[in-house]
mmCIF file of C-alpha atoms in Angstrom:
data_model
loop_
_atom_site.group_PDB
_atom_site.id
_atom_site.type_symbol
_atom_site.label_atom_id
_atom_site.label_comp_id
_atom_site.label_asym_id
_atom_site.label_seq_id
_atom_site.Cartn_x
_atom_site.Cartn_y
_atom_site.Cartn_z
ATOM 1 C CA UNK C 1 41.217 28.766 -14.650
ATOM 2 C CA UNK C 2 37.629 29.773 -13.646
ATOM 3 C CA UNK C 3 36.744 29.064 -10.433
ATOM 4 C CA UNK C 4 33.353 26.694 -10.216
ATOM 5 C CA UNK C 5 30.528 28.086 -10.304
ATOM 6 C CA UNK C 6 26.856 26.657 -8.492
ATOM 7 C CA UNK C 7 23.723 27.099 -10.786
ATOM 8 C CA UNK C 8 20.107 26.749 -10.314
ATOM 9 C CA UNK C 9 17.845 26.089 -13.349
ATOM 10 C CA UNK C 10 13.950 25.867 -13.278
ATOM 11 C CA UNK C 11 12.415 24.655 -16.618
ATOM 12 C CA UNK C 12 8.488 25.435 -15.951
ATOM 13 C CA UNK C 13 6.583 24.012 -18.918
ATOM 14 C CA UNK C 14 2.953 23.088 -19.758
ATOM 15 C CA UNK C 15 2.939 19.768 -18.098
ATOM 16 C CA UNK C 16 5.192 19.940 -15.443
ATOM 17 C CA UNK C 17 8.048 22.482 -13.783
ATOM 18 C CA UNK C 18 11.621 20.790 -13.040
ATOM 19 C CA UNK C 19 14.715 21.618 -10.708
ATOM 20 C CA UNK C 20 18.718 21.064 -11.465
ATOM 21 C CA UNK C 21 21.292 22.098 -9.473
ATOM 22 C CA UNK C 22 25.241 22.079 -10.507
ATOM 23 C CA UNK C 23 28.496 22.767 -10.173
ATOM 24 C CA UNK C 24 30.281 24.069 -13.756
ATOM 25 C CA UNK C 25 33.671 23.160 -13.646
ATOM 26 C CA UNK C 26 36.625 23.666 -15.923
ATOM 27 C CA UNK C 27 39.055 20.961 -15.813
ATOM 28 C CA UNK C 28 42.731 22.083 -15.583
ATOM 29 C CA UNK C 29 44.600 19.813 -18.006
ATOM 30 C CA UNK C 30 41.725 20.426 -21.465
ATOM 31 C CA UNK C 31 40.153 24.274 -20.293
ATOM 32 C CA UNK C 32 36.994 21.683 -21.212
ATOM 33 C CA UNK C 33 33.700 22.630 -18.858
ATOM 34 C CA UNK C 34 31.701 19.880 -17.187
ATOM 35 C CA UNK C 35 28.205 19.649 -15.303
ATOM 36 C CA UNK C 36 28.451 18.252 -11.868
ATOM 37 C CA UNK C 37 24.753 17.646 -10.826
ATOM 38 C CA UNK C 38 23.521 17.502 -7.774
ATOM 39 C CA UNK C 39 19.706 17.799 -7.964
ATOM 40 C CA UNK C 40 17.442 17.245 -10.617
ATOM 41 C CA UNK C 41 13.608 16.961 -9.754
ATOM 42 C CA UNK C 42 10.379 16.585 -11.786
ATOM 43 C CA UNK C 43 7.123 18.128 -10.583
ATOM 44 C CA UNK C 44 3.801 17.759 -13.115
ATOM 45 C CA UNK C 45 1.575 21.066 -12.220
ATOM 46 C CA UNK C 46 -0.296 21.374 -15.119
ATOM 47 C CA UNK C 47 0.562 24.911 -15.856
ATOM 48 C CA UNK C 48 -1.183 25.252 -18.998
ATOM 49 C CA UNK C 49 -4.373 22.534 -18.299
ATOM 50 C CA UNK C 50 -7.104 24.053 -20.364
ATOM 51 C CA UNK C 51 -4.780 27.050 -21.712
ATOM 52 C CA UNK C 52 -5.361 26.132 -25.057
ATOM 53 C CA UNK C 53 -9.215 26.477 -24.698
ATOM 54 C CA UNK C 54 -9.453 29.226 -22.287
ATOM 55 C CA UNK C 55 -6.772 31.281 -23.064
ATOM 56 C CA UNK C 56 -5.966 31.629 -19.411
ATOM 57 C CA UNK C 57 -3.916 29.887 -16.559
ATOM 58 C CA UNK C 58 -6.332 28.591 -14.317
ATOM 59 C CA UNK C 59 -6.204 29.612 -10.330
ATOM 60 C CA UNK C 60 -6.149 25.990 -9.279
ATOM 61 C CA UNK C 61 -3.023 25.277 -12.082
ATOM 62 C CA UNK C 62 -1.256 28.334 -10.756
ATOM 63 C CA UNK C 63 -1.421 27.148 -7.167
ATOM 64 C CA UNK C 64 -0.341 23.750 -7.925
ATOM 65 C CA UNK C 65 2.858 25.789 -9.405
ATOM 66 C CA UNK C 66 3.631 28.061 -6.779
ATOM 67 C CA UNK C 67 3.467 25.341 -4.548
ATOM 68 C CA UNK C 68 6.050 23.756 -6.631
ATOM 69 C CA UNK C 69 8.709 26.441 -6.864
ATOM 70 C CA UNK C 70 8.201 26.845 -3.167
ATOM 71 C CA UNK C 71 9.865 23.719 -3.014
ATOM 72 C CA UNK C 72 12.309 24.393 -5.292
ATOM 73 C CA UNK C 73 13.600 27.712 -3.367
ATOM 74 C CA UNK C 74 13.772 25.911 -0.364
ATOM 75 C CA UNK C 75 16.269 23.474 -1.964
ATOM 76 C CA UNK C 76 17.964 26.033 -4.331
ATOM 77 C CA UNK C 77 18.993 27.815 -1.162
ATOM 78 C CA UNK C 78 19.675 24.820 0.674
ATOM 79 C CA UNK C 79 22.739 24.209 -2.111
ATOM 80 C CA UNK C 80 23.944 28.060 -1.843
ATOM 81 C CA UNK C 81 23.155 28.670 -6.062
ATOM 82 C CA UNK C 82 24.657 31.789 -6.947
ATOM 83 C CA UNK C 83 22.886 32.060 -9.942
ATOM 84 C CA UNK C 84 19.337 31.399 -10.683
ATOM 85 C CA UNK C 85 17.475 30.733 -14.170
ATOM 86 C CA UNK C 86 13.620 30.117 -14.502
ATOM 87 C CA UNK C 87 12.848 29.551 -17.928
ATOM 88 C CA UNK C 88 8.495 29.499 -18.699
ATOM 89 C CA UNK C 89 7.529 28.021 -21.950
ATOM 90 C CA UNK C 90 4.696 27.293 -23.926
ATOM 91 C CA UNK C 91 1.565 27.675 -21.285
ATOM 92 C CA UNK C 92 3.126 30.554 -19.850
ATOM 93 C CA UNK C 93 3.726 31.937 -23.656
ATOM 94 C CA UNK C 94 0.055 31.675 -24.604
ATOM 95 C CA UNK C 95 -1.516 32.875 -21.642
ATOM 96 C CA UNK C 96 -3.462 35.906 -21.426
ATOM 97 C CA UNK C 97 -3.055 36.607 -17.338
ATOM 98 C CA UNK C 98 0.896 35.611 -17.447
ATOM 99 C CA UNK C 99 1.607 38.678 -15.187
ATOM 100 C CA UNK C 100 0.184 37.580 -12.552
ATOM 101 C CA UNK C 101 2.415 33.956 -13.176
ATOM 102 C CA UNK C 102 5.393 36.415 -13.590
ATOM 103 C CA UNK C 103 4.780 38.464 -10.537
ATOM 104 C CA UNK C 104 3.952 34.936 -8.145
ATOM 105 C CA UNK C 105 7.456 33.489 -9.355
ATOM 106 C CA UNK C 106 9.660 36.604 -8.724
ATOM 107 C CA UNK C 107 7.540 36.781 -5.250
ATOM 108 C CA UNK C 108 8.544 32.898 -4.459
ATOM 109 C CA UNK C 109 12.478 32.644 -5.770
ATOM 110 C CA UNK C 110 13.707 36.501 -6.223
ATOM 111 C CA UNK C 111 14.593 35.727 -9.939
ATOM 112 C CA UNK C 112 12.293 37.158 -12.819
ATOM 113 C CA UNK C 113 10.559 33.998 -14.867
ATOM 114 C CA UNK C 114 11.745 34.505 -18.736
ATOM 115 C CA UNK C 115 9.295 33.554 -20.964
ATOM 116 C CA UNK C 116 10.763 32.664 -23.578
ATOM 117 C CA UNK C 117 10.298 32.204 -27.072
ATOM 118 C CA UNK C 118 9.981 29.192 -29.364
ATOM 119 C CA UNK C 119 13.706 30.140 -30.605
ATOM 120 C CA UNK C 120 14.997 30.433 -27.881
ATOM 121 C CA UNK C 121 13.504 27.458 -26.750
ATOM 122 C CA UNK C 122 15.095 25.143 -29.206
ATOM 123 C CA UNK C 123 18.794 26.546 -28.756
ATOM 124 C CA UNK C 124 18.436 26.069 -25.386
ATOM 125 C CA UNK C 125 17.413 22.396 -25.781
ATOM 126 C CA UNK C 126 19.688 21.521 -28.511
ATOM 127 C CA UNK C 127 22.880 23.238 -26.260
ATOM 128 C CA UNK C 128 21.828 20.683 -23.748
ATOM 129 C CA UNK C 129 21.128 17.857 -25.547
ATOM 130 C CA UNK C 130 24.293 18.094 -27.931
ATOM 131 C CA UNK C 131 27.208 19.304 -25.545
ATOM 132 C CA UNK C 132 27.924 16.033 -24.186
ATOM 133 C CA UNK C 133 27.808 14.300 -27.692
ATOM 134 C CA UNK C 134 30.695 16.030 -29.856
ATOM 135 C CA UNK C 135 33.859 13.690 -30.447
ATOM 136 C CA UNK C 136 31.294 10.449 -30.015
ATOM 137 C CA UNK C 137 31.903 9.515 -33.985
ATOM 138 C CA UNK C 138 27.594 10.030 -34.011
ATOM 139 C CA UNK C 139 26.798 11.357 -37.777
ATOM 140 C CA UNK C 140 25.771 14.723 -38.056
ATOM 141 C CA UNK C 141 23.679 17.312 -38.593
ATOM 142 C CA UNK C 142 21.433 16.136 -35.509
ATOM 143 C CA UNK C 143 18.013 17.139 -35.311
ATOM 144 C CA UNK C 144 16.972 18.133 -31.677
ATOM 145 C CA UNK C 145 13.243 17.773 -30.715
ATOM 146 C CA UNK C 146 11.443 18.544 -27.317
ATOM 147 C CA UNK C 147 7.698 17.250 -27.038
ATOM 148 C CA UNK C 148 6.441 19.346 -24.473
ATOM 149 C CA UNK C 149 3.028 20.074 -23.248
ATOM 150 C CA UNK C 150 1.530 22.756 -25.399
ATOM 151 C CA UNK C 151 4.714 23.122 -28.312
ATOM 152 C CA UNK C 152 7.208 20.884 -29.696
ATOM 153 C CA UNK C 153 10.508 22.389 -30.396
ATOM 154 C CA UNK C 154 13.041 21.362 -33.276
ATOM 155 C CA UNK C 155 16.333 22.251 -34.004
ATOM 156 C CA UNK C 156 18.975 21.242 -36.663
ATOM 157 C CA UNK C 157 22.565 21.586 -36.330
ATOM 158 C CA UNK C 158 26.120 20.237 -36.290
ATOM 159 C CA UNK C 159 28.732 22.331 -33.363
ATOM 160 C CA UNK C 160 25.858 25.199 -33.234
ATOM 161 C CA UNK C 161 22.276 25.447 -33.912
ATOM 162 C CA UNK C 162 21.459 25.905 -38.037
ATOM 163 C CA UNK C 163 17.839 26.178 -38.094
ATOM 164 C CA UNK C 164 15.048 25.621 -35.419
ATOM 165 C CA UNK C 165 11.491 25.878 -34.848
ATOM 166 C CA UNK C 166 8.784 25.610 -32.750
ATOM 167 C CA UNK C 167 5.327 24.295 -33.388
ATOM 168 C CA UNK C 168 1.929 24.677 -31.237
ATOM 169 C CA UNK C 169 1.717 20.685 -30.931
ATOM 170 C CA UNK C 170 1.896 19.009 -27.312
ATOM 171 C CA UNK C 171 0.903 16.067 -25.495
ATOM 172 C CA UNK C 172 -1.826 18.047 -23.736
ATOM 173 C CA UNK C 173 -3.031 19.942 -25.898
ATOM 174 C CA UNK C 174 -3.484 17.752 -28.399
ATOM 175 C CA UNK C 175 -4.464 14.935 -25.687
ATOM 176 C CA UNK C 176 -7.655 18.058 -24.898
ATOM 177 C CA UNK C 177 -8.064 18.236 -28.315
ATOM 178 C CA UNK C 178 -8.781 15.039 -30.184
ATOM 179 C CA UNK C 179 -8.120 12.352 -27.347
ATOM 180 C CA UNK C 180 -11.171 12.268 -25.363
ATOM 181 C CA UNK C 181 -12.128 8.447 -24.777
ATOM 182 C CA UNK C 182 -10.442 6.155 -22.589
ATOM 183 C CA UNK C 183 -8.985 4.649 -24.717
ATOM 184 C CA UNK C 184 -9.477 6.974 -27.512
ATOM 185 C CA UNK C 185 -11.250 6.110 -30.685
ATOM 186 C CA UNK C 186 -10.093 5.080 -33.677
ATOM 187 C CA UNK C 187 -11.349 7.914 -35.293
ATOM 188 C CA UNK C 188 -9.934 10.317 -32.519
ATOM 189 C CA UNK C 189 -6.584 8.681 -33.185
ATOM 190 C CA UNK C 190 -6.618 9.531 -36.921
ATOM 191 C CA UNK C 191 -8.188 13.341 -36.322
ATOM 192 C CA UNK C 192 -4.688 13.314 -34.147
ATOM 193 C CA UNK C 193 -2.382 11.870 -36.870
ATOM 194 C CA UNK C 194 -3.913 14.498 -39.096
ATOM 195 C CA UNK C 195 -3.311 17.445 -37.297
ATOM 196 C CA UNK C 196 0.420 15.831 -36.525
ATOM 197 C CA UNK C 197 1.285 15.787 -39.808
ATOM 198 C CA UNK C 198 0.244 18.808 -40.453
ATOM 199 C CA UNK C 199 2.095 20.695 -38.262
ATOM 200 C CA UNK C 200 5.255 18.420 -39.770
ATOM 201 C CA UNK C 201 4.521 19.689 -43.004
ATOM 202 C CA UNK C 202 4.820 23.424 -41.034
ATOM 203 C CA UNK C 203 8.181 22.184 -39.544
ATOM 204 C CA UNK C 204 9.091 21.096 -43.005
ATOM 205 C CA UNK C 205 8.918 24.602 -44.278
ATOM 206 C CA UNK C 206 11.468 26.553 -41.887
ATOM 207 C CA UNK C 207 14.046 23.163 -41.223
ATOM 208 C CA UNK C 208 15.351 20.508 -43.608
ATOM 209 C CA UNK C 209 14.544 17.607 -41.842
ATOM 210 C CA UNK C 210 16.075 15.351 -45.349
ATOM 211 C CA UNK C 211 19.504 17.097 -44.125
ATOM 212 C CA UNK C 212 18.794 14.899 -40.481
ATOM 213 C CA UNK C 213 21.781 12.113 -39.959
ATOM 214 C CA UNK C 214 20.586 11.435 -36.092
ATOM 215 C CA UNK C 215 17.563 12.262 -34.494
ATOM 216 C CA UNK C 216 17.732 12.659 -30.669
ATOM 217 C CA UNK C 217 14.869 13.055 -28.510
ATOM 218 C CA UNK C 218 14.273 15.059 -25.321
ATOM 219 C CA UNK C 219 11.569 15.009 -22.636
ATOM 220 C CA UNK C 220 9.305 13.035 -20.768
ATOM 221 C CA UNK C 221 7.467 11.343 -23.299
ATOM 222 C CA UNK C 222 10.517 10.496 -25.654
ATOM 223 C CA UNK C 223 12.047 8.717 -22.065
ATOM 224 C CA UNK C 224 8.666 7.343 -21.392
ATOM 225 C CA UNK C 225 8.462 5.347 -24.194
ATOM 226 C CA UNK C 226 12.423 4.176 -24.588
ATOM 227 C CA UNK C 227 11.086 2.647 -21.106
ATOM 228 C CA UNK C 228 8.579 0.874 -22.513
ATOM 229 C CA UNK C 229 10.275 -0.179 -25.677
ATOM 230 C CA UNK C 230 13.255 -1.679 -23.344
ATOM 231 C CA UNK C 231 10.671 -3.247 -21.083
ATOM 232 C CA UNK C 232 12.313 -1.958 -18.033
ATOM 233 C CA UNK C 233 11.027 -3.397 -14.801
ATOM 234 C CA UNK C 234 11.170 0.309 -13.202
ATOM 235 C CA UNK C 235 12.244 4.086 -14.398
ATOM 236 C CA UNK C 236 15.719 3.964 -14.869
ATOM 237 C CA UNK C 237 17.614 6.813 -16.083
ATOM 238 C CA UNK C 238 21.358 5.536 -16.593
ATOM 239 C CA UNK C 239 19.263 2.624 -18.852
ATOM 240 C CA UNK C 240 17.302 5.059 -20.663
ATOM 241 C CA UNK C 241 20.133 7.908 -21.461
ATOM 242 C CA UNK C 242 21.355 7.547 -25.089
ATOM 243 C CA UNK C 243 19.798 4.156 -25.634
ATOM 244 C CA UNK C 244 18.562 4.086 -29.586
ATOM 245 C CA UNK C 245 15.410 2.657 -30.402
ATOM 246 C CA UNK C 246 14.513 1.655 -33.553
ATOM 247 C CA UNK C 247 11.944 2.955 -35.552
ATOM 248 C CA UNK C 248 9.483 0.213 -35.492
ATOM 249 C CA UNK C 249 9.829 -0.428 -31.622
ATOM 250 C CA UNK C 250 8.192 3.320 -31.026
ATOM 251 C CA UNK C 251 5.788 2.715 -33.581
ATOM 252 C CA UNK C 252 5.403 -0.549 -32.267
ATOM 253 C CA UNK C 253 4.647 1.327 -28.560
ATOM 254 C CA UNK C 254 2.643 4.104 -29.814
ATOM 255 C CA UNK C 255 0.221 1.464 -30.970
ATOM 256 C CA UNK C 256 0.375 -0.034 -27.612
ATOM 257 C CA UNK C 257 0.088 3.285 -25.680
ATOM 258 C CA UNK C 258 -3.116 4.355 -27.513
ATOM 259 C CA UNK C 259 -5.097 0.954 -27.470
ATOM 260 C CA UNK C 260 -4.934 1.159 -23.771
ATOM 261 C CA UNK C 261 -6.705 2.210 -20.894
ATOM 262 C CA UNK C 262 -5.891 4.844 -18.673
ATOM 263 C CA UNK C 263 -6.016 2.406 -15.611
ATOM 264 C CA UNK C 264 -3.244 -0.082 -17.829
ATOM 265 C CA UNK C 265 -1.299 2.791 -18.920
ATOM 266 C CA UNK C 266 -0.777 3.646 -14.895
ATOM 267 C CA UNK C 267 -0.244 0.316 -13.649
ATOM 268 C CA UNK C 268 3.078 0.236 -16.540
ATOM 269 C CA UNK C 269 5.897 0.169 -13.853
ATOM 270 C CA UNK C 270 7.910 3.200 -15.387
ATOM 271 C CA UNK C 271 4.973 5.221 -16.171
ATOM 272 C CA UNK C 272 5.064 9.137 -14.247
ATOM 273 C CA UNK C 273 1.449 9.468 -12.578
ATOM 274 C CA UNK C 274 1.414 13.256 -14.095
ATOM 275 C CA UNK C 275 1.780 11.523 -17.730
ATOM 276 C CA UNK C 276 -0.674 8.560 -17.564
ATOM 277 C CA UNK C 277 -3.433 10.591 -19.023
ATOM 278 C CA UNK C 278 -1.331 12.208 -22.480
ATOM 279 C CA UNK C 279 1.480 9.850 -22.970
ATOM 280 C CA UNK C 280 -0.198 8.545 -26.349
ATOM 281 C CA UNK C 281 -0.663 11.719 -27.811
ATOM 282 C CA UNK C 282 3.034 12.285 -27.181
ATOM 283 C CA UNK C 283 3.838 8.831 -28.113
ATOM 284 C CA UNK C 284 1.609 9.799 -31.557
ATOM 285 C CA UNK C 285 3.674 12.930 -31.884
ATOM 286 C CA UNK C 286 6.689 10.843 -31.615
ATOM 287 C CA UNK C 287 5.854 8.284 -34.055
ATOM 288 C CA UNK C 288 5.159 10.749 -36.683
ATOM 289 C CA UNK C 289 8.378 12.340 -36.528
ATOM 290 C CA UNK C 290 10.486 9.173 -36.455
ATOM 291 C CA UNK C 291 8.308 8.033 -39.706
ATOM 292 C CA UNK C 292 9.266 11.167 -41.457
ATOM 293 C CA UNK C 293 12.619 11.887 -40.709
ATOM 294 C CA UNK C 294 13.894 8.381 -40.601
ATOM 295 C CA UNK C 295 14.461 7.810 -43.880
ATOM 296 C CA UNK C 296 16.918 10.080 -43.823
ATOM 297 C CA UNK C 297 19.116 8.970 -40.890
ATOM 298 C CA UNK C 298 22.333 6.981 -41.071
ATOM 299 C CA UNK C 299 20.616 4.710 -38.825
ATOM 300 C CA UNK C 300 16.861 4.287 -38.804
ATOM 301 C CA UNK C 301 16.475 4.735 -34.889
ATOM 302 C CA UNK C 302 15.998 7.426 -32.250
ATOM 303 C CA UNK C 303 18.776 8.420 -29.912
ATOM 304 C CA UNK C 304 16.860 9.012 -26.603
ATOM 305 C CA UNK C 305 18.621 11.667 -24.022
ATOM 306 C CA UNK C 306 17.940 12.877 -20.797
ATOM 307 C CA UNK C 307 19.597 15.966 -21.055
ATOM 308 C CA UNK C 308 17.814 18.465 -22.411
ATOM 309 C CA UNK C 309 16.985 22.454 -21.730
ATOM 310 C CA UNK C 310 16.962 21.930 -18.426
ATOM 311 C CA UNK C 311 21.060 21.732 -19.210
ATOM 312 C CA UNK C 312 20.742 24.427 -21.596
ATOM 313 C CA UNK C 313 19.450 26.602 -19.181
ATOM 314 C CA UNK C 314 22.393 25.584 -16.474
ATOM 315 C CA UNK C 315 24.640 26.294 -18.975
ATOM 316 C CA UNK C 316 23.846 29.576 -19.838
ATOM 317 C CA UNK C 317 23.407 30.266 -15.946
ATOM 318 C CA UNK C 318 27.021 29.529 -15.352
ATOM 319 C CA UNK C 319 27.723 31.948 -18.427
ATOM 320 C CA UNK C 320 25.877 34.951 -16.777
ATOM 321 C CA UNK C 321 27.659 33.965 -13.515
ATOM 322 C CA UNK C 322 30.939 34.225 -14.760
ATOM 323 C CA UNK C 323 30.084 37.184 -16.751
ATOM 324 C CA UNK C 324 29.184 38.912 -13.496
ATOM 325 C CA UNK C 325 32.145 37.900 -12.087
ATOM 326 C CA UNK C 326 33.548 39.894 -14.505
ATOM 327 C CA UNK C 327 32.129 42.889 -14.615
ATOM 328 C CA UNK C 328 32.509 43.001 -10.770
ATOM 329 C CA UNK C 329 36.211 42.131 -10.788
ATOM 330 C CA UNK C 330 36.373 45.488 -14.229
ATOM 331 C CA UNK C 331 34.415 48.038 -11.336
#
């Protein structure tokens, strides 16, 4: 039996950068693995804040970061992790000075930052949105989404990743791009919807969402707005994991979400103050997907989960762990 093994993962997005800490386990009587946490933590830095119209990360967003994972290292060697994964996404993807992003990281926690690709991405986000769901009679193929910040990943699958891809549509960016007024205009909100849609249509091409039986959704803004739909008096994340919300509730929020003001939207008790100001362009994202793939599903409802690639990327921590163990134990 493997001995346990005590990961770090660091999930460093557009919008914010996030922490977990576990012990991987493999129980005696099945050989089956488990995830033991014992930290997860949510930081919003807002890596990639005007990324998509400069083409650079900004000094003040990359201080806000570092300040972050300084943080972070303190803790991740406060639990003795013996194996350390950062994993940069979409900001870090699109920047033009990433090195110097890259070299502050490596400087700060002693691991090189991957920045990964879309593909990548989406396995890594289905793996830990899907692990924990086999033998629980749910129909598949699921389809896996992530609104993040800048991208929006999707994957389809059953046991294993079929298809997957990922599309330049975020809550910032397309909160920078259309969503300007407080509240926004009508017409904003429609320019929005358009460009939504048609990055669907782009998703459309490379995965067949009409082959979609359940449709689970990761990240901030999918949690965010399960909150709202089940009126929950504060954030509660036991309430919120796996809860399915039916189609018209989201659409029902989303309409909510993008009539209000950004003073209303931070007085909502559940409401993250680092996602006041682009919660309803993720809520539009959101919507649109649910309207489009739900016609398909078994059940016309999201399944909401708050495991995501932040578990992917423990996972495949504890795999390179063990893998050195290996090799050291062949030399």
């Amino acid at each position: 039996m493997d001995p346990p093994v005590r990961v770090a993962a660091v999930d460093c997005g557009t919008n914010s950068i996030r922490l977990l800490v576990a012990d991987i386990t493999t129980e005696p009587a099945t050989g089956a693995r488990a995830l033991h946490e014992l930290d997860r933590r949510l930081e919003i830095v807002r890596l990639g804040e005007g990324v998509d119209r400069t083409g650079r990360l900004s000094e003040q967003a990359l201080a806000r970061t570092f300040a972050a994972c300084e943080r972070y290292a303190e803790r991740i060697r406060e639990l003795g992790a013996e194996q350390v994964r950062f994993v940069a996404t979409s900001a870090s993807r699109d920047a033009g000075n990433r090195d110097e992003f890259v070299a502050g990281v490596r400087d700060i926690l002693g691991v090189e930052p991957e920045v990964i690709i879309g593909a990548e991405e989406a396995d890594l986000s289905f793996a830990g949105a899907t692990r924990e769901l086999a033998g629980r009679r749910i129909p598949t193929p699921y389809l896996v989404f992530d609104i993040g910040g800048g991208s929006t990943e999707f994957v389809l699958g059953g046991a294993r990743p079929e298809a997957a891809v990922s599309v330049d549509m975020g809550c910032v960016r397309l909160t920078e791009r259309y969503l300007t007024d407080d509240p926004p205009t009508p017409a904003q909100v429609e320019q929005a919807r358009a460009e939504v849609e048609r990055r669907l249509d782009e998703v459309a091409g490379e995965v067949p969402l009409e082959r979609a039986r359940t449709l689970v959704g990761l990240a901030g803004t999918v949690t965010t707005v399960a909150a709202m739909a089940l009126d929950l008096p504060a954030y509660d994340r036991d309430r919120i994991h796996h809860a399915r919300i039916p189609a018209a509730e989201v659409h029902a929020v989303t309409d909510r979400l993008l009539s209000m003001t950004h003073a209303q939207r931070k007085a909502l008790p559940f409401m993250h103050p680092g996602r006041v100001d682009v919660i309803g362009a993720g809520a539009l994202i959101l919507d649109r997907i649910l309207a489009r793939v739900s016609p398909h599903l078994a059940r016309g409802e999201l399944v909401v989960s708050e495991h995501d690639i932040l578990d992917g990327i423990a996972w495949s921590a504890a795999s390179r762990s063990r893998a050195s163990r290996r090799d050291a134990d062949d030399r």
